[in-house]
Each structure stands twice: as structure tokens, then as C-alpha cells.
Amino acid sequence: MRIGIYPGSFDPLTYGHLDIIERARTLGDKLIVAVAKNSAKKALFAVDERIDIITNCCKDINNNLDVVSFNGLLVDFCKENDISFIVRGIRSVTDFEYEKSMASINRRLAPKIETIFLMARDENYFISSNLVREIAGYHGDISSLVPQFVVKKIQEKISSAE
Ligand code: PNS
């Protein structure tokens, strides 16, 4: 059984993430979407809320998909769960530079775990969770960037903070 992992912050899940999930789940027998607990970034959604959002938005493709959180080093989580490859999406040269370092570090720490990069689709290359949070913070229209469920959750989050 070949298990892949798609790790990230997913704060929040975007159409770019969803596309990578749909494509990555065909690469192995099972895909684990893993929300990092120890991200240094200031989060809009709590980790449990992000898991709930991803689970809800992936409910039609859940037969070989798990959504979990992880703490600590990604490669340690991979070793503990028999994960053989890491999937990351790339949108730009800037992403590439960062991803290249991360893949190299992970390979140094765990040489048997491969990193696989999937290029973002043309229609998604500019979508980022950071921009979604910023636009939503100014009450802008994010409906073409994230699933409707995420729009609803962000609106609830923002109005409860105001
Ligand atoms: O969506 P992001 O924020 O770009 O995801 C980055 C993430 C969470 C995949 C990365 O920061 C990570 O793997 N964190 C876990 C800690 C770790 O293993 N760090 C060493 C590799 S850089």
C-alpha cells in the first residue's frame, strides 16, 4: 500500500489546494491531507476547524482520503505512518525556491521519502490562503477562490470578530 501525504497550513483550504488533493489521490493507494499544528503563522482558523473544512469540502472524494493534523517534523509523522511520498503544489518560481529547500531538508532527514511536486493549474496559480484571508478581511468576494463552505465559514469567523 503506497500512502502519500499532502501537508500544509490550509488556512483556509482554497480551490488550488482542492485541485492538488484531487490529482494527488490518484498517485497512490491512499492520500493523507495533514494540517500542520506547529506552523509559526498566525492562523485565522484553529487546526480542528481547518480539518472540519477540508473534510466537508472533500466529502465526495473520501474513499481513499484521510484528513488529520500533525505535530513536529513532517518526516517523523511520515515514518510513523508508513508514508512513502510527500506531495506539494507549486505555483511560481518563488514557491519553487522554498519547496526545493524543504524537499532537500526532508530528503536529508529521511532519504527514503520522496517529494512529488504538482504544478498548479493555470486558473489557480495566483490563489493563496494569504490573499484569501486578506480579501475576506476587507469583505471582498472570495467565491471564485474557495469553495462555498469556506466562504460561509470565513464570513462567520469575520463577523464574530467584529
Ligand atoms: O502550507 P504551508 O504553510 O506552506 O506548509 C508548510 C508545512 C506545514 C508543510 C511545513 O512547514 C512543514 O512540513 N512543517 C512541519 C515541520 C517540519 O517538518 N519542518 C521541516 C521541513 S521545512
Short mmCIF file of N, CA and C in Angstrom, two decimals, residues 45-132:
data_model
loop_
_atom_site.label_atom_id
_atom_site.label_comp_id
_atom_site.label_asym_id
_atom_site.label_seq_id
_atom_site.Cartn_x
_atom_site.Cartn_y
_atom_site.Cartn_z
N PHE A 45 -8.08 30.17 11.23
CA PHE A 45 -8.88 29.05 11.73
C PHE A 45 -8.03 28.15 12.64
N ALA A 46 -8.64 27.64 13.69
CA ALA A 46 -7.97 26.65 14.54
C ALA A 46 -7.76 25.38 13.72
N VAL A 47 -6.81 24.57 14.13
CA VAL A 47 -6.49 23.35 13.38
C VAL A 47 -7.74 22.46 13.21
N ASP A 48 -8.52 22.31 14.27
CA ASP A 48 -9.73 21.46 14.18
C ASP A 48 -10.74 22.02 13.19
N GLU A 49 -10.82 23.34 13.13
CA GLU A 49 -11.74 23.97 12.16
C GLU A 49 -11.26 23.71 10.73
N ARG A 50 -9.94 23.78 10.54
CA ARG A 50 -9.39 23.53 9.20
C ARG A 50 -9.64 22.08 8.78
N ILE A 51 -9.50 21.16 9.73
CA ILE A 51 -9.77 19.74 9.43
C ILE A 51 -11.23 19.57 9.04
N ASP A 52 -12.10 20.22 9.80
CA ASP A 52 -13.54 20.14 9.53
C ASP A 52 -13.85 20.69 8.13
N ILE A 53 -13.23 21.80 7.77
CA ILE A 53 -13.47 22.41 6.44
C ILE A 53 -12.99 21.46 5.34
N ILE A 54 -11.77 20.92 5.49
CA ILE A 54 -11.23 20.04 4.44
C ILE A 54 -12.11 18.80 4.31
N THR A 55 -12.48 18.22 5.47
CA THR A 55 -13.32 17.01 5.45
C THR A 55 -14.63 17.28 4.74
N ASN A 56 -15.24 18.41 5.05
CA ASN A 56 -16.52 18.75 4.42
C ASN A 56 -16.36 18.96 2.91
N CYS A 57 -15.32 19.68 2.52
CA CYS A 57 -15.14 20.00 1.09
C CYS A 57 -14.69 18.79 0.28
N CYS A 58 -14.20 17.75 0.96
CA CYS A 58 -13.75 16.55 0.25
C CYS A 58 -14.71 15.39 0.45
N LYS A 59 -15.92 15.66 0.90
CA LYS A 59 -16.80 14.54 1.28
C LYS A 59 -17.17 13.65 0.09
N ASP A 60 -17.07 14.19 -1.13
CA ASP A 60 -17.40 13.36 -2.30
C ASP A 60 -16.23 12.51 -2.79
N ILE A 61 -15.03 12.77 -2.25
CA ILE A 61 -13.85 12.01 -2.71
C ILE A 61 -13.14 11.38 -1.52
N ASN A 62 -13.94 10.87 -0.56
CA ASN A 62 -13.33 10.46 0.71
C ASN A 62 -12.94 8.98 0.78
N ASN A 63 -13.06 8.24 -0.33
CA ASN A 63 -12.82 6.79 -0.22
C ASN A 63 -11.36 6.43 0.05
N ASN A 64 -10.42 7.22 -0.48
CA ASN A 64 -9.01 6.91 -0.18
C ASN A 64 -8.30 8.13 0.41
N LEU A 65 -9.07 8.88 1.21
CA LEU A 65 -8.55 10.14 1.74
C LEU A 65 -8.75 10.21 3.25
N ASP A 66 -7.68 10.59 3.98
CA ASP A 66 -7.80 10.86 5.42
C ASP A 66 -7.42 12.31 5.65
N VAL A 67 -8.08 12.97 6.57
CA VAL A 67 -7.71 14.35 6.92
C VAL A 67 -7.32 14.35 8.40
N VAL A 68 -6.08 14.74 8.68
CA VAL A 68 -5.56 14.66 10.05
C VAL A 68 -4.75 15.92 10.36
N SER A 69 -4.31 16.02 11.62
CA SER A 69 -3.33 17.06 11.96
C SER A 69 -2.05 16.36 12.39
N PHE A 70 -0.94 17.10 12.34
CA PHE A 70 0.30 16.51 12.84
C PHE A 70 1.11 17.58 13.55
N ASN A 71 1.93 17.09 14.48
CA ASN A 71 2.76 17.93 15.30
C ASN A 71 4.21 17.58 15.01
N GLY A 72 5.12 18.50 15.10
CA GLY A 72 6.54 18.15 14.96
C GLY A 72 6.96 18.04 13.52
N LEU A 73 8.03 17.27 13.31
CA LEU A 73 8.60 17.16 11.96
C LEU A 73 7.73 16.31 11.04
N LEU A 74 7.56 16.80 9.82
CA LEU A 74 6.76 16.07 8.84
C LEU A 74 7.34 14.67 8.58
N VAL A 75 8.67 14.58 8.47
CA VAL A 75 9.25 13.27 8.15
C VAL A 75 9.05 12.26 9.28
N ASP A 76 8.99 12.75 10.52
CA ASP A 76 8.74 11.83 11.64
C ASP A 76 7.32 11.27 11.53
N PHE A 77 6.38 12.16 11.21
CA PHE A 77 4.99 11.71 11.03
C PHE A 77 4.92 10.70 9.87
N CYS A 78 5.68 10.97 8.81
CA CYS A 78 5.69 10.05 7.66
C CYS A 78 6.21 8.67 8.07
N LYS A 79 7.32 8.67 8.83
CA LYS A 79 7.90 7.38 9.24
C LYS A 79 6.93 6.61 10.13
N GLU A 80 6.27 7.33 11.05
CA GLU A 80 5.35 6.66 11.98
C GLU A 80 4.12 6.10 11.27
N ASN A 81 3.80 6.64 10.10
CA ASN A 81 2.56 6.24 9.43
C ASN A 81 2.80 5.55 8.08
N ASP A 82 4.03 5.06 7.88
CA ASP A 82 4.36 4.33 6.64
C ASP A 82 4.06 5.12 5.37
N ILE A 83 4.32 6.40 5.43
CA ILE A 83 4.03 7.26 4.27
C ILE A 83 5.26 7.26 3.36
N SER A 84 5.04 7.01 2.06
CA SER A 84 6.21 6.91 1.19
C SER A 84 6.47 8.14 0.35
N PHE A 85 5.48 9.01 0.19
CA PHE A 85 5.78 10.24 -0.57
C PHE A 85 4.99 11.45 -0.05
N ILE A 86 5.64 12.59 -0.23
CA ILE A 86 5.07 13.88 0.17
C ILE A 86 4.67 14.61 -1.11
N VAL A 87 3.48 15.19 -1.11
CA VAL A 87 3.03 15.95 -2.27
C VAL A 87 2.98 17.42 -1.91
N ARG A 88 3.52 18.25 -2.79
CA ARG A 88 3.40 19.70 -2.60
C ARG A 88 3.02 20.33 -3.93
N GLY A 89 2.23 21.37 -3.87
CA GLY A 89 1.85 22.11 -5.07
C GLY A 89 2.82 23.25 -5.31
N ILE A 90 3.07 23.55 -6.58
CA ILE A 90 3.95 24.67 -6.92
C ILE A 90 3.20 25.61 -7.86
N ARG A 91 3.21 26.91 -7.51
CA ARG A 91 2.52 27.89 -8.36
C ARG A 91 3.49 28.77 -9.12
N SER A 92 4.68 28.98 -8.56
CA SER A 92 5.56 30.02 -9.12
C SER A 92 7.02 29.69 -8.82
N VAL A 93 7.92 30.52 -9.39
CA VAL A 93 9.35 30.36 -9.11
C VAL A 93 9.62 30.58 -7.62
N THR A 94 8.90 31.50 -7.03
CA THR A 94 9.06 31.76 -5.58
C THR A 94 8.71 30.51 -4.79
N ASP A 95 7.60 29.89 -5.14
CA ASP A 95 7.25 28.62 -4.48
C ASP A 95 8.37 27.61 -4.68
N PHE A 96 8.89 27.55 -5.91
CA PHE A 96 9.89 26.53 -6.23
C PHE A 96 11.11 26.64 -5.32
N GLU A 97 11.60 27.88 -5.11
CA GLU A 97 12.80 28.08 -4.28
C GLU A 97 12.57 27.54 -2.86
N TYR A 98 11.41 27.87 -2.30
CA TYR A 98 11.07 27.44 -0.94
C TYR A 98 10.88 25.93 -0.89
N GLU A 99 10.16 25.42 -1.88
CA GLU A 99 9.85 23.98 -1.91
C GLU A 99 11.10 23.14 -2.11
N LYS A 100 12.03 23.68 -2.93
CA LYS A 100 13.27 22.95 -3.19
C LYS A 100 14.05 22.75 -1.89
N SER A 101 14.14 23.82 -1.08
CA SER A 101 14.85 23.71 0.20
C SER A 101 14.14 22.72 1.11
N MET A 102 12.82 22.82 1.15
CA MET A 102 12.07 21.94 2.06
C MET A 102 12.23 20.48 1.64
N ALA A 103 12.16 20.23 0.33
CA ALA A 103 12.31 18.85 -0.15
C ALA A 103 13.72 18.33 0.15
N SER A 104 14.72 19.20 0.00
CA SER A 104 16.10 18.77 0.24
C SER A 104 16.32 18.46 1.72
N ILE A 105 15.79 19.31 2.58
CA ILE A 105 15.90 19.07 4.03
C ILE A 105 15.21 17.74 4.38
N ASN A 106 14.00 17.58 3.85
CA ASN A 106 13.26 16.35 4.17
C ASN A 106 13.99 15.12 3.64
N ARG A 107 14.62 15.25 2.47
CA ARG A 107 15.37 14.11 1.93
C ARG A 107 16.60 13.80 2.79
N ARG A 108 17.26 14.88 3.30
CA ARG A 108 18.41 14.67 4.17
C ARG A 108 17.99 13.93 5.45
N LEU A 109 16.81 14.34 5.97
CA LEU A 109 16.33 13.73 7.22
C LEU A 109 15.77 12.33 7.00
N ALA A 110 15.18 12.11 5.82
CA ALA A 110 14.52 10.82 5.56
C ALA A 110 14.70 10.47 4.07
N PRO A 111 15.85 9.88 3.73
CA PRO A 111 16.18 9.67 2.30
C PRO A 111 15.19 8.79 1.54
N LYS A 112 14.44 7.96 2.24
CA LYS A 112 13.54 7.05 1.52
C LYS A 112 12.21 7.71 1.16
N ILE A 113 11.93 8.85 1.75
CA ILE A 113 10.64 9.51 1.47
C ILE A 113 10.82 10.51 0.33
N GLU A 114 10.08 10.29 -0.73
CA GLU A 114 10.20 11.10 -1.95
C GLU A 114 9.25 12.30 -1.86
N THR A 115 9.67 13.44 -2.42
CA THR A 115 8.73 14.58 -2.55
C THR A 115 8.31 14.69 -4.01
N ILE A 116 7.01 14.79 -4.23
CA ILE A 116 6.47 14.91 -5.58
C ILE A 116 5.81 16.29 -5.69
N PHE A 117 6.16 17.03 -6.76
CA PHE A 117 5.56 18.35 -6.97
C PHE A 117 4.51 18.29 -8.06
N LEU A 118 3.38 18.91 -7.78
CA LEU A 118 2.35 19.05 -8.80
C LEU A 118 2.22 20.54 -9.13
N MET A 119 2.27 20.87 -10.41
CA MET A 119 2.12 22.27 -10.83
C MET A 119 0.66 22.68 -10.68
N ALA A 120 0.46 23.87 -10.13
CA ALA A 120 -0.91 24.40 -10.04
C ALA A 120 -1.48 24.58 -11.44
N ARG A 121 -2.76 24.37 -11.56
CA ARG A 121 -3.41 24.66 -12.85
C ARG A 121 -3.34 26.16 -13.14
N ASP A 122 -3.35 26.50 -14.44
CA ASP A 122 -3.26 27.92 -14.84
C ASP A 122 -4.29 28.78 -14.11
N GLU A 123 -5.49 28.24 -13.97
CA GLU A 123 -6.55 29.07 -13.38
C GLU A 123 -6.39 29.23 -11.87
N ASN A 124 -5.45 28.50 -11.27
CA ASN A 124 -5.28 28.57 -9.81
C ASN A 124 -3.94 29.16 -9.37
N TYR A 125 -3.04 29.49 -10.32
CA TYR A 125 -1.66 29.76 -9.93
C TYR A 125 -1.52 30.98 -9.00
N PHE A 126 -2.52 31.87 -9.00
CA PHE A 126 -2.42 33.10 -8.19
C PHE A 126 -3.17 32.97 -6.86
N ILE A 127 -3.83 31.83 -6.64
CA ILE A 127 -4.64 31.70 -5.42
C ILE A 127 -3.75 31.30 -4.24
N SER A 128 -3.86 32.06 -3.16
CA SER A 128 -3.15 31.66 -1.94
C SER A 128 -4.06 31.91 -0.74
N SER A 129 -3.85 31.14 0.32
CA SER A 129 -4.64 31.34 1.54
C SER A 129 -4.43 32.74 2.09
N ASN A 130 -3.19 33.25 1.98
CA ASN A 130 -2.90 34.61 2.49
C ASN A 130 -3.79 35.64 1.81
N LEU A 131 -3.87 35.56 0.46
CA LEU A 131 -4.69 36.53 -0.27
C LEU A 131 -6.16 36.35 0.05
N VAL A 132 -6.60 35.11 0.19
CA VAL A 132 -8.00 34.85 0.54
C VAL A 132 -8.33 35.51 1.88
#
